[in-house]
Short mmCIF file of C-alpha atoms in Angstrom, two decimals:
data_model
loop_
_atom_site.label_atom_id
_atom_site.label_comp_id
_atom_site.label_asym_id
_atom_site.label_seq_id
_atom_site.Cartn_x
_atom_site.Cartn_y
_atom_site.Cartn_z
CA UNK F 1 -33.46 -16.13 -43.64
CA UNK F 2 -31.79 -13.24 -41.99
CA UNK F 3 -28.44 -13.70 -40.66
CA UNK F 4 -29.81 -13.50 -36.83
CA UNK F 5 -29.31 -17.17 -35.26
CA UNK F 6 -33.05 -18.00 -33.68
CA UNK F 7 -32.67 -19.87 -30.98
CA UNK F 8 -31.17 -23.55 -30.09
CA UNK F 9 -33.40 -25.87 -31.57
CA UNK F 10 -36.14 -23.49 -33.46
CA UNK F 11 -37.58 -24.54 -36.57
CA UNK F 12 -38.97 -22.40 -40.03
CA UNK F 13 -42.71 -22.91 -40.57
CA UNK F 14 -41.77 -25.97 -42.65
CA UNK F 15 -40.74 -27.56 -39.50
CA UNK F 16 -37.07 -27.81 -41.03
CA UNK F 17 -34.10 -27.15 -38.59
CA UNK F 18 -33.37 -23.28 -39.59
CA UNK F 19 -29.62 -23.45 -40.33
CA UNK F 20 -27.56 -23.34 -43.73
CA UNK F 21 -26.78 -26.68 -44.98
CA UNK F 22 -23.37 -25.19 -45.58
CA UNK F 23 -21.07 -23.11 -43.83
CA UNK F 24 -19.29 -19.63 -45.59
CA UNK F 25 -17.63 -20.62 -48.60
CA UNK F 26 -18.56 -23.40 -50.86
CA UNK F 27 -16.32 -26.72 -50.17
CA UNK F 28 -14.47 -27.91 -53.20
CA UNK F 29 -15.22 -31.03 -54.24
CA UNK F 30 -13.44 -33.87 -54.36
CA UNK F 31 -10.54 -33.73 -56.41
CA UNK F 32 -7.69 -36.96 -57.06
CA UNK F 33 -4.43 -36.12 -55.43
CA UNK F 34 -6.65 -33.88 -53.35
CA UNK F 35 -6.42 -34.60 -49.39
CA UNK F 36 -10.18 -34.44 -47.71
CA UNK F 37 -8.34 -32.78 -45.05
CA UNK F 38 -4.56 -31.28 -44.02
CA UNK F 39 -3.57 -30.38 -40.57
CA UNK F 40 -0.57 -30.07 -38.78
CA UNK F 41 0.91 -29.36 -35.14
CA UNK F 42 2.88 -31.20 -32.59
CA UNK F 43 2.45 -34.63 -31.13
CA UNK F 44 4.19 -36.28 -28.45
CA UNK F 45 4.70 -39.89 -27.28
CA UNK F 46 2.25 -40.64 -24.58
CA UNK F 47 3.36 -42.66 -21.63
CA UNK F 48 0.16 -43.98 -19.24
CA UNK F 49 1.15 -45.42 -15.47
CA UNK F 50 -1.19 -47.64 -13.42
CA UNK F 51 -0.73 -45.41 -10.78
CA UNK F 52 1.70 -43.45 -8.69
CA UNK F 53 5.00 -43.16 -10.70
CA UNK F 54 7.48 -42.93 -7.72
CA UNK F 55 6.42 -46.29 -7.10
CA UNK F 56 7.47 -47.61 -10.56
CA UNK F 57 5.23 -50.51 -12.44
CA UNK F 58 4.11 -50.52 -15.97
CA UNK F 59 3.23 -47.91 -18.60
CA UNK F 60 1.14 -48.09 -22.00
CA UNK F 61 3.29 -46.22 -24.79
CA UNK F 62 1.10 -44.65 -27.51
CA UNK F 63 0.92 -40.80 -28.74
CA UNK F 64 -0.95 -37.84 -28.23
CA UNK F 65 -2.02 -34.86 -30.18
CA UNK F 66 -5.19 -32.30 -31.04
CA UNK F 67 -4.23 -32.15 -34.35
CA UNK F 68 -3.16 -35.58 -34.96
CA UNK F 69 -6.32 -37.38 -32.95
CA UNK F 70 -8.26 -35.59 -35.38
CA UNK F 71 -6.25 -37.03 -38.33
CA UNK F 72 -6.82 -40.07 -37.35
CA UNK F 73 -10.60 -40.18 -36.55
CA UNK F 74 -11.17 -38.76 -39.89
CA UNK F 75 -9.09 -41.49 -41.74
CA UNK F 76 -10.72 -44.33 -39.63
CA UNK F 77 -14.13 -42.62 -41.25
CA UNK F 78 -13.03 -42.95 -44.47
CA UNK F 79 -11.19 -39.78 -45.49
CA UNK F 80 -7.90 -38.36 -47.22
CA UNK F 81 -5.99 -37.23 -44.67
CA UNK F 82 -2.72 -35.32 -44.09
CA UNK F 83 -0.41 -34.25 -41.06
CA UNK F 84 2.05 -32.23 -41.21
CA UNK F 85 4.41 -31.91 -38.09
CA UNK F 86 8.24 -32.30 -36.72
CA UNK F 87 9.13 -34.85 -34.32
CA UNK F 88 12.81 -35.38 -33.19
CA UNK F 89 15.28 -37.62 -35.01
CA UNK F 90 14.74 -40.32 -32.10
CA UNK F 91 12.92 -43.33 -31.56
CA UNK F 92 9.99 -41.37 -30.25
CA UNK F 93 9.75 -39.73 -33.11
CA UNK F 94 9.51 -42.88 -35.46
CA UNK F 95 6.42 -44.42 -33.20
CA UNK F 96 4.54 -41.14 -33.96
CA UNK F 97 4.93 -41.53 -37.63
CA UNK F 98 4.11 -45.01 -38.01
CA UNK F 99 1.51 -44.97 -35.58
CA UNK F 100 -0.17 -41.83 -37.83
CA UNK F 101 0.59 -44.22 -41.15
CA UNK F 102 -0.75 -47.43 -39.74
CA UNK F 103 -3.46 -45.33 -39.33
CA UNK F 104 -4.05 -44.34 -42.91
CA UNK F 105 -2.87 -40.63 -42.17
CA UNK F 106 -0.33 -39.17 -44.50
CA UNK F 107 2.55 -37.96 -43.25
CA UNK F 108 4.73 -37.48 -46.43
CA UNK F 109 5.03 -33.33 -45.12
CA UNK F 110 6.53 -34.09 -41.88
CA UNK F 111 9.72 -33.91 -41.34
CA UNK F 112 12.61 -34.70 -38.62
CA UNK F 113 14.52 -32.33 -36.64
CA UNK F 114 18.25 -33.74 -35.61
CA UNK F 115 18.73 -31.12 -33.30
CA UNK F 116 15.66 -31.25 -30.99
CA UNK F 117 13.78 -34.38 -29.29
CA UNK F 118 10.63 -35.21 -29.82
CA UNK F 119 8.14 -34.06 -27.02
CA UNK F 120 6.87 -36.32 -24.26
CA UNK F 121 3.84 -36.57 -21.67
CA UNK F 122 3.52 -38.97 -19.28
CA UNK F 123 -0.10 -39.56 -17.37
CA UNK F 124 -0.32 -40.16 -13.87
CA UNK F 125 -3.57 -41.90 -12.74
CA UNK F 126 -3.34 -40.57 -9.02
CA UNK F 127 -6.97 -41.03 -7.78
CA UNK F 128 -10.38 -42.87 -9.36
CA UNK F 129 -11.31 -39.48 -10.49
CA UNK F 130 -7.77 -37.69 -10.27
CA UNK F 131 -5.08 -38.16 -12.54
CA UNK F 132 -1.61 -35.89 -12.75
CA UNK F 133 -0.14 -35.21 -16.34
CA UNK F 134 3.66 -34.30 -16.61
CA UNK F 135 5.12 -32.34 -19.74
CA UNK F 136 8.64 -32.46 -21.18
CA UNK F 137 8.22 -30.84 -24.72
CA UNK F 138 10.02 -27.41 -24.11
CA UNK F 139 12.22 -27.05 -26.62
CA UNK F 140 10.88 -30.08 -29.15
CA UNK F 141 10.99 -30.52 -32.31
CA UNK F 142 7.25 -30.32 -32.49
CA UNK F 143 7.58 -26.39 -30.83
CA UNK F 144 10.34 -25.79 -33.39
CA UNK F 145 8.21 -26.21 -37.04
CA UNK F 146 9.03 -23.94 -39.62
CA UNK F 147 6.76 -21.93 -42.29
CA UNK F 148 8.63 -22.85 -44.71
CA UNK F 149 7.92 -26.83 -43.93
CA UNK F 150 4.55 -26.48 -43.66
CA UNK F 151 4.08 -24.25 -46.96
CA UNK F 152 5.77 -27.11 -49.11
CA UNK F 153 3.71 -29.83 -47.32
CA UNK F 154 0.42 -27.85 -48.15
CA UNK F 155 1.02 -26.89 -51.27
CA UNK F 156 2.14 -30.21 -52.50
CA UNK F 157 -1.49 -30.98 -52.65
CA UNK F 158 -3.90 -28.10 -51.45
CA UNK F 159 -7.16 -29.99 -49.38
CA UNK F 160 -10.78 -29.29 -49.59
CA UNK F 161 -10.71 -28.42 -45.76
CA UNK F 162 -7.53 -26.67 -43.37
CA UNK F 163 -7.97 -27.91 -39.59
CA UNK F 164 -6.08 -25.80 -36.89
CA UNK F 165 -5.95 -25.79 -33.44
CA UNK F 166 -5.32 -23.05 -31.25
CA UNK F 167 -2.67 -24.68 -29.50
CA UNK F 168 -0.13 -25.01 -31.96
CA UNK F 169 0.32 -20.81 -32.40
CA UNK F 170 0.48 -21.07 -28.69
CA UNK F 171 4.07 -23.37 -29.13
CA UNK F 172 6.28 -20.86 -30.24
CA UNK F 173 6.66 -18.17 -32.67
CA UNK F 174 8.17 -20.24 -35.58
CA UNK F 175 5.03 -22.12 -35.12
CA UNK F 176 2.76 -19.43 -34.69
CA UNK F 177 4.05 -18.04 -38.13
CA UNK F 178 4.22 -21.71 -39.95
CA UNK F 179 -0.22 -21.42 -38.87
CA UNK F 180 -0.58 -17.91 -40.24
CA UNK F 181 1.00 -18.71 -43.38
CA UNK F 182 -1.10 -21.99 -43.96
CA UNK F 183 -4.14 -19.39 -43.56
CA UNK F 184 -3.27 -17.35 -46.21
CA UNK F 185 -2.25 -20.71 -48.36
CA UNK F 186 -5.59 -22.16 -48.01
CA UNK F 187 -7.70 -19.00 -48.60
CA UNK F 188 -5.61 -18.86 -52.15
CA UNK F 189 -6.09 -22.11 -52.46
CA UNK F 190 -10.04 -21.80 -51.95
CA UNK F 191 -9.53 -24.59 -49.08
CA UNK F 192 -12.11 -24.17 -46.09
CA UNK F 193 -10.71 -23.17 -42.78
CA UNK F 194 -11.63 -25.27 -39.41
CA UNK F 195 -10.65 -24.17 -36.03
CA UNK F 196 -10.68 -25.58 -33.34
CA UNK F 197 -9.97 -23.26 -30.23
CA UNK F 198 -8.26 -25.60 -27.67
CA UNK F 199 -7.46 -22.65 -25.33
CA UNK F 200 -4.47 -23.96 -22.83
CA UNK F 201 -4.38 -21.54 -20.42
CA UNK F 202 -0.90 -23.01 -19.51
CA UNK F 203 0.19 -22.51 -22.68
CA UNK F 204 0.08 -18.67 -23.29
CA UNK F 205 -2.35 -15.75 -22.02
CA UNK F 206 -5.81 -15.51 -22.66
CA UNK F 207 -4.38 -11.56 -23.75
CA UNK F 208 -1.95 -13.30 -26.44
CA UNK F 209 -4.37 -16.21 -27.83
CA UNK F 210 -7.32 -13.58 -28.43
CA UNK F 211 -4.85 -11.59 -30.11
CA UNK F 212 -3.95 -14.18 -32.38
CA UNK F 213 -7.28 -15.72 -32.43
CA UNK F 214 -9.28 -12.65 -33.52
CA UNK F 215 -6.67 -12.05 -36.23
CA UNK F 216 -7.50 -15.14 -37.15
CA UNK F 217 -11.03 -14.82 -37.69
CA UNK F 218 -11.48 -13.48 -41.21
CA UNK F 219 -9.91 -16.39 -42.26
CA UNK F 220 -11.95 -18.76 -40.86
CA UNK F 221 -15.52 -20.69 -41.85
CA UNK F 222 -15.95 -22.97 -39.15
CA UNK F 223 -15.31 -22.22 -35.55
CA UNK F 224 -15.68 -24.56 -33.35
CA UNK F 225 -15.38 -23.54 -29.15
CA UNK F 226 -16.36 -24.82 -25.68
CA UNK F 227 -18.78 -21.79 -24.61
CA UNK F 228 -16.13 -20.20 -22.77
CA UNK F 229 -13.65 -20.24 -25.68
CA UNK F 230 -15.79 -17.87 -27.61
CA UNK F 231 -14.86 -14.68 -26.16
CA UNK F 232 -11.59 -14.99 -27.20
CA UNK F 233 -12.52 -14.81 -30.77
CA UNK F 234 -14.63 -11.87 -30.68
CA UNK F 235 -13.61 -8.19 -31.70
CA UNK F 236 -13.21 -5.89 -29.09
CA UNK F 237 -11.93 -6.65 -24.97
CA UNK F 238 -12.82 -10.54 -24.50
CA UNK F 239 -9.70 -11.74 -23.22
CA UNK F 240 -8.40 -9.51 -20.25
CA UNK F 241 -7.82 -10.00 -16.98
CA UNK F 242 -10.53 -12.82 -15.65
CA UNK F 243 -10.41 -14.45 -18.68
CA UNK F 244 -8.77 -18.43 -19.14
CA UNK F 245 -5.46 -18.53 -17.87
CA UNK F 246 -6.06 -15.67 -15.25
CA UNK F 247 -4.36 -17.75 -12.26
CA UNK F 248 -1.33 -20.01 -13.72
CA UNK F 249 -1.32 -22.10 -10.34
CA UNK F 250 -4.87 -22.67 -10.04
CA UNK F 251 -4.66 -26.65 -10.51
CA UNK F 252 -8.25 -27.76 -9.47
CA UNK F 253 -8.98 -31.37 -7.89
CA UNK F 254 -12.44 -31.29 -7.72
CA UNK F 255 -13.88 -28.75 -10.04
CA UNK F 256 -11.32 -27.50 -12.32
CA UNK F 257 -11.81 -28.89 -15.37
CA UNK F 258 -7.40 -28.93 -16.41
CA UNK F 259 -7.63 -31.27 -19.43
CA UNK F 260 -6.78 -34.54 -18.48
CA UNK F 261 -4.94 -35.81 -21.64
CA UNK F 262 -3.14 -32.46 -23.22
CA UNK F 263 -5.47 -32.11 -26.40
CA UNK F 264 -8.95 -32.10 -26.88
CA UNK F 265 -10.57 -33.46 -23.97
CA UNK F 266 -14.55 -33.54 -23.05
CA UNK F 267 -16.63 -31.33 -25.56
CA UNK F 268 -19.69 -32.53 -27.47
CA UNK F 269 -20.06 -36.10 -25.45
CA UNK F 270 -22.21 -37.83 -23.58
CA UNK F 271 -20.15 -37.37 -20.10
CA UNK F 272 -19.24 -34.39 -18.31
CA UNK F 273 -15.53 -34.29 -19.95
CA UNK F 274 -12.84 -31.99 -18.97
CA UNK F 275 -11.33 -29.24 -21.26
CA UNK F 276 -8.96 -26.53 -20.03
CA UNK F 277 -5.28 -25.55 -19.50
CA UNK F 278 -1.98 -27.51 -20.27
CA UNK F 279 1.26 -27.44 -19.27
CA UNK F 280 2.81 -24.01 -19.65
CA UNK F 281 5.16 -24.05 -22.11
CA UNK F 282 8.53 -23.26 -21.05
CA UNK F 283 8.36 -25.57 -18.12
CA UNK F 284 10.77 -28.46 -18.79
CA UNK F 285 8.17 -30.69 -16.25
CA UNK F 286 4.63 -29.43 -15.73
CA UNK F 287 2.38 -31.04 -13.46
CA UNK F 288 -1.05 -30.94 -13.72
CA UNK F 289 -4.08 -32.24 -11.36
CA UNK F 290 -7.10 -33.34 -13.53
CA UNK F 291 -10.45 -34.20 -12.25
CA UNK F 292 -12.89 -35.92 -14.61
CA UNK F 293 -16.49 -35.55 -14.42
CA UNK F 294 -15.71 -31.67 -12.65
CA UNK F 295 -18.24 -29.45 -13.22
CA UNK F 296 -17.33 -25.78 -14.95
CA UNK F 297 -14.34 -24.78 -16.29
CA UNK F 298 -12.18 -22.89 -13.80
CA UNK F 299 -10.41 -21.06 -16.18
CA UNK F 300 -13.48 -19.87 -18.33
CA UNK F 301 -14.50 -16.40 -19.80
CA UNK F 302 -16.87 -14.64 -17.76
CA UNK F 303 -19.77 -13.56 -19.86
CA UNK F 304 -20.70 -9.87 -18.63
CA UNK F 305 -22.68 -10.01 -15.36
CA UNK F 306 -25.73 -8.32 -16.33
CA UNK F 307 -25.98 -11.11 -19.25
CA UNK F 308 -25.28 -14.04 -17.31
CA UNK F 309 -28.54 -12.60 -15.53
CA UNK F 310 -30.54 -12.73 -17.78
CA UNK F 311 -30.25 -15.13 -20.30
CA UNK F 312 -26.61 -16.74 -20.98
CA UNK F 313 -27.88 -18.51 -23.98
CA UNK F 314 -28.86 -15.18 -25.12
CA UNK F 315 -25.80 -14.17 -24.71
CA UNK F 316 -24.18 -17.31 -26.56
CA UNK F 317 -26.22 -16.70 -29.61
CA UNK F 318 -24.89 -12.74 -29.23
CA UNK F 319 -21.17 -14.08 -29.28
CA UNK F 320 -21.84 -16.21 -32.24
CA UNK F 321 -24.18 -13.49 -34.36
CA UNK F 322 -21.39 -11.11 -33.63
CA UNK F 323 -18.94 -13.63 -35.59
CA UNK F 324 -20.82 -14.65 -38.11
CA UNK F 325 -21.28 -10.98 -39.02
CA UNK F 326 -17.39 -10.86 -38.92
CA UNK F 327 -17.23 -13.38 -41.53
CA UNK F 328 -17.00 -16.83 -39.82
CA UNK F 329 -19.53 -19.20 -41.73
CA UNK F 330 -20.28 -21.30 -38.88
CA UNK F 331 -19.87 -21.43 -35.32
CA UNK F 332 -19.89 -24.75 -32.71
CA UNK F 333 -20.02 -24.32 -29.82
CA UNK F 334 -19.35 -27.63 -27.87
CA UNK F 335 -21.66 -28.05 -24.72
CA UNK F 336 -20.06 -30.55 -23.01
CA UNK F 337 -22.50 -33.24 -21.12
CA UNK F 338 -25.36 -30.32 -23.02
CA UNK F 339 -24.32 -31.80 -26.78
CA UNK F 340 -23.33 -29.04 -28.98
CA UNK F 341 -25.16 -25.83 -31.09
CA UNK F 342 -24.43 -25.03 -34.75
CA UNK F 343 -24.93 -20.95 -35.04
CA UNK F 344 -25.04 -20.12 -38.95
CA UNK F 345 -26.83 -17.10 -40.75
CA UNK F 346 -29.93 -19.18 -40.87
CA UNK F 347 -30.52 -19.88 -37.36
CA UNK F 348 -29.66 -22.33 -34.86
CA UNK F 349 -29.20 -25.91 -34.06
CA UNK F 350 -28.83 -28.06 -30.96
CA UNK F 351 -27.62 -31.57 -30.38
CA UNK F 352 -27.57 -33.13 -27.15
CA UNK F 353 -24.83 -35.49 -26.20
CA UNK F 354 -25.38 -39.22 -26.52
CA UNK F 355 -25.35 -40.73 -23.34
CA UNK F 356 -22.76 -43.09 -22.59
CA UNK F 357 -20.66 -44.57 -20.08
CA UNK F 358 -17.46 -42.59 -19.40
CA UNK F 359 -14.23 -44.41 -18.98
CA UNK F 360 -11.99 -41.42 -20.11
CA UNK F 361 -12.59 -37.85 -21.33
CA UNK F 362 -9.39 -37.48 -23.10
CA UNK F 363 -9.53 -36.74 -26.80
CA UNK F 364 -13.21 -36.42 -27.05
CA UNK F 365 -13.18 -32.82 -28.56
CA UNK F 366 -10.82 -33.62 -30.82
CA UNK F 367 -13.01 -36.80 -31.92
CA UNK F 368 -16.01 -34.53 -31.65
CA UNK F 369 -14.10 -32.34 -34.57
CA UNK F 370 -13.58 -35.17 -36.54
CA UNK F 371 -17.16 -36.67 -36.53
CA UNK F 372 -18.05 -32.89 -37.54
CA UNK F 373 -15.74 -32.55 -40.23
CA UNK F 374 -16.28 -36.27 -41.40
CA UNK F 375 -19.89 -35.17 -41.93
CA UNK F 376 -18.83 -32.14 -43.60
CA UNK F 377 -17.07 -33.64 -46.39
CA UNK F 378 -19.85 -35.72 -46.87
CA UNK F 379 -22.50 -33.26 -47.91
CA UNK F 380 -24.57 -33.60 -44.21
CA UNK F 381 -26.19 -30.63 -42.94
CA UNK F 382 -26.19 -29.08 -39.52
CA UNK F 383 -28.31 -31.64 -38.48
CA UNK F 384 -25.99 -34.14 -39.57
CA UNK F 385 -22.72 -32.82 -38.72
CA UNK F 386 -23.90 -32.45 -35.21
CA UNK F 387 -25.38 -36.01 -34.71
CA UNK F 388 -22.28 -37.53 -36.34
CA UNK F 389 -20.06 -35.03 -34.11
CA UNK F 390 -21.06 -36.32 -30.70
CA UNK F 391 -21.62 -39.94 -31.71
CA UNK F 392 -17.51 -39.96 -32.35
CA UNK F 393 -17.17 -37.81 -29.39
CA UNK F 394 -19.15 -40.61 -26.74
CA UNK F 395 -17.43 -42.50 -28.42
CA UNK F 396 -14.10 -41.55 -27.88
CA UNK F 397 -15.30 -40.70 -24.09
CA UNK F 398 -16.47 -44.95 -23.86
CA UNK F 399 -12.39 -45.78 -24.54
CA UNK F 400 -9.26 -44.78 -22.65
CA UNK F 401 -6.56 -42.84 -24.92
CA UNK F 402 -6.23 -39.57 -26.47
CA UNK F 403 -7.96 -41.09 -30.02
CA UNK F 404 -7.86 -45.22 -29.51
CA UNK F 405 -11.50 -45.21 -29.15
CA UNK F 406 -12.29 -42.88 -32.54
CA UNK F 407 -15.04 -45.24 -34.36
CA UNK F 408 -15.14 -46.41 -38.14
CA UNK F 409 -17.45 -46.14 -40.35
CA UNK F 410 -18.95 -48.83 -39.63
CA UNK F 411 -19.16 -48.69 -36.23
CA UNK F 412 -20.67 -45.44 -35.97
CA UNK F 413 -24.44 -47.12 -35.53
CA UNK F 414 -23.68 -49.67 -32.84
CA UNK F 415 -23.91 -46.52 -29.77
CA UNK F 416 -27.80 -47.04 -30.02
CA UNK F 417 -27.14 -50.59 -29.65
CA UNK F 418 -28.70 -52.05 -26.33
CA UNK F 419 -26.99 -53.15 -23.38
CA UNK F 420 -25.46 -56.89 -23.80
CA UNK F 421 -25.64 -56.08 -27.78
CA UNK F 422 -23.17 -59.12 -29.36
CA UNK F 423 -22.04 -58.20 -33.36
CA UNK F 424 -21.42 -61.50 -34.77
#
């Protein structure tokens, strides 16, 4: 095959999907005292009203995280997992651990800070469709991680595969650093490198994450972006003026897609989820209007005019050639309510979504990673990885919470089930 993706859903004469049934690098096998998969970055306690908060009533406590909803839908498929992260010496702090261990996520590398708090969000469901999300996390111990932390949690026990996010660089830069390390650490280490975009336009400038980002890119062997993430990863002027995050108090009800739940929301499911900016970070209290269901991001990348005329899935499969010939093994893009397409030097593959009833698009990219991943570490192929990828992500789309609704094993074959379907 040449290394020229063909187009979504083409096939070789054989009648084969035409992608690689690996990305980049060869993964390591398993190994004992070997995690599947380390990750690290902040998560907060997660506090969900009934409705207006100036009115008072009762709130759900649970916690919220990109890198930590992934943790756990990979350990509820079976895998070694590890998290690495700070949370304050508080009370806060404790639920997040022993919510991560009941979970059967390791958290042996994570450590408390005495001197910061652990962060907080607190959801606001304001309208059927409309629900307000307030920050306090500047200054947490989450923001506050050091390299040399996450160096001794990773090389404890290197993993077959590093997950990032490209929120946590966007935190600070003692957390930026900690991430840049761990990329060097895991290319010693022969681990494979996941990322996961996760833009947050109210988290830093489209100028500084595609700075990071593209440095970034050598390192990596599976990228994984909402179509309008991509530009910020490629070489060259993808992230200026226009790009996400151009208008910091653009806060759309009805078509801005603002991320309802912080961290991973709506890719790769069968519902049109949300996915765009968070709170900005140096606010003390951000507060952001979400509408699920919206249709395009309002923060995306443009693609250049005259391409967007003629073909914009041409001009997808141009973004991910271009990155693939930079080195990056594979490329996802997530399609939201579309499914998702796996771009490797063999071609292309696309999944639709699975259809399924929406109840909340929070965490679905993150459980769309996970499903991905999960499959990954199995030995699936494209074909595989994708299908598993948006089953967990309708999945996690069927459930309220950040990653309450991530599936096991097990339950992975009961979304074909039909309606009225009892398991006994």
């Amino acid at each position: 095959m040449t290394g020229q993706p063909a187009a979504a859903g083409s096939e070789d004469q054989r009648g084969a999907p035409r992608a690689e049934a690996t990305p980049g690098r060869p993964l390591l096998p398993g190994q004992p005292g070997r995690p599947d998969v380390f990750t690290f970055g902040e998560t907060m306690v997660a506090l969900r009203g009934s409705g207006p908060l100036k009115l008072g009533g009762t709130m759900n406590v649970s916690i919220a995280g990109a890198e930590s909803n992934v943790a756990i839908g990979l350990a509820r498929l079976g895998h070694d997992v590890r998290w690495a992260g700070a949370v304050g010496e508080d009370e806060a702090g404790q639920l997040v651990l022993r919510t991560l261990r009941a979970e059967g996520v390791g958290v042996s590398g994570a450590s408390t800070d005495p001197g910061a708090p652990t962060g907080l969000l607190l959801f606001e469901p304001r309208l059927p469709e409309v629900t307000r999300v307030h920050y306090y996390r500047a200054g947490s111990a989450g923001s506050r991680i050091g390299a040399d932390v996450i160096q001794r949690a990773f090389s404890a026990a290197p993993p077959r595969v590093l997950h990032l996010t490209g929120i946590t660089p966007s935190l600070s830069p003692t957390a930026r650093a900690a991430a840049r390390l761990v990329l060097q650490l895991a290319r010693e280490s022969g681990s494979l490198v996941c990322l996961d975009v996760n833009f947050r336009a109210r988290l830093w400038t489209a100028e500084a994450a595609a700075e990071v980002l593209r440095e970034w890119i050598p390192f990596v062997d599976v990228l994984i972006a909402s179509d309008d993430e991509l530009p910020l990863c490629l070489p060259g002027d993808g992230g200026g003026e226009g790009s996400p995050g151009g208008d910091e108090g653009s806060q759309g009800t009805t078509g801005a897609n603002e991320d309802l739940g912080a961290e991973g929301a709506g890719a790769g499911m069968g519902a049109e989820g949300a996915d765009g900016g968070v709170a900005r970070w140096a606010s003390e209290q951000e507060e952001v209007t979400v509408a699920r269901g919206a249709g395009a991001c309002s923060d995306a990348v443009p693609f250049p005019p005259q391409e967007v005329a003629s073909d914009p899935a041409a001009t997808l499969a141009a973004q991910a050639r271009l990155l693939l010939d930079h080195g990056v093994g594979e490329v996802v893009v997530k399609l939201g309510a579309e499914g998702a397409t796996a771009f490797t030097h063999g071609g292309s593959l696309h999944q639709p979504a699975k259809p399924v009833r929406a109840v909340d698009a929070v965490g679905a990219g993150d459980a769309f990673v996970a499903g991905y991943l999960s499959a990954l570490l199995d030995g699936e192929g494209p074909a595989g990885r994708l299908e598993r990828a948006v089953t967990t992500g309708a999945f996690a789309v069927a459930s309220p919470g950040d990653w309450e609704g991530a599936p096991t094993r097990a339950e992975l074959g009961m979304l074909g089930a039909p309606p009225g379907t009892v398991v006994r």
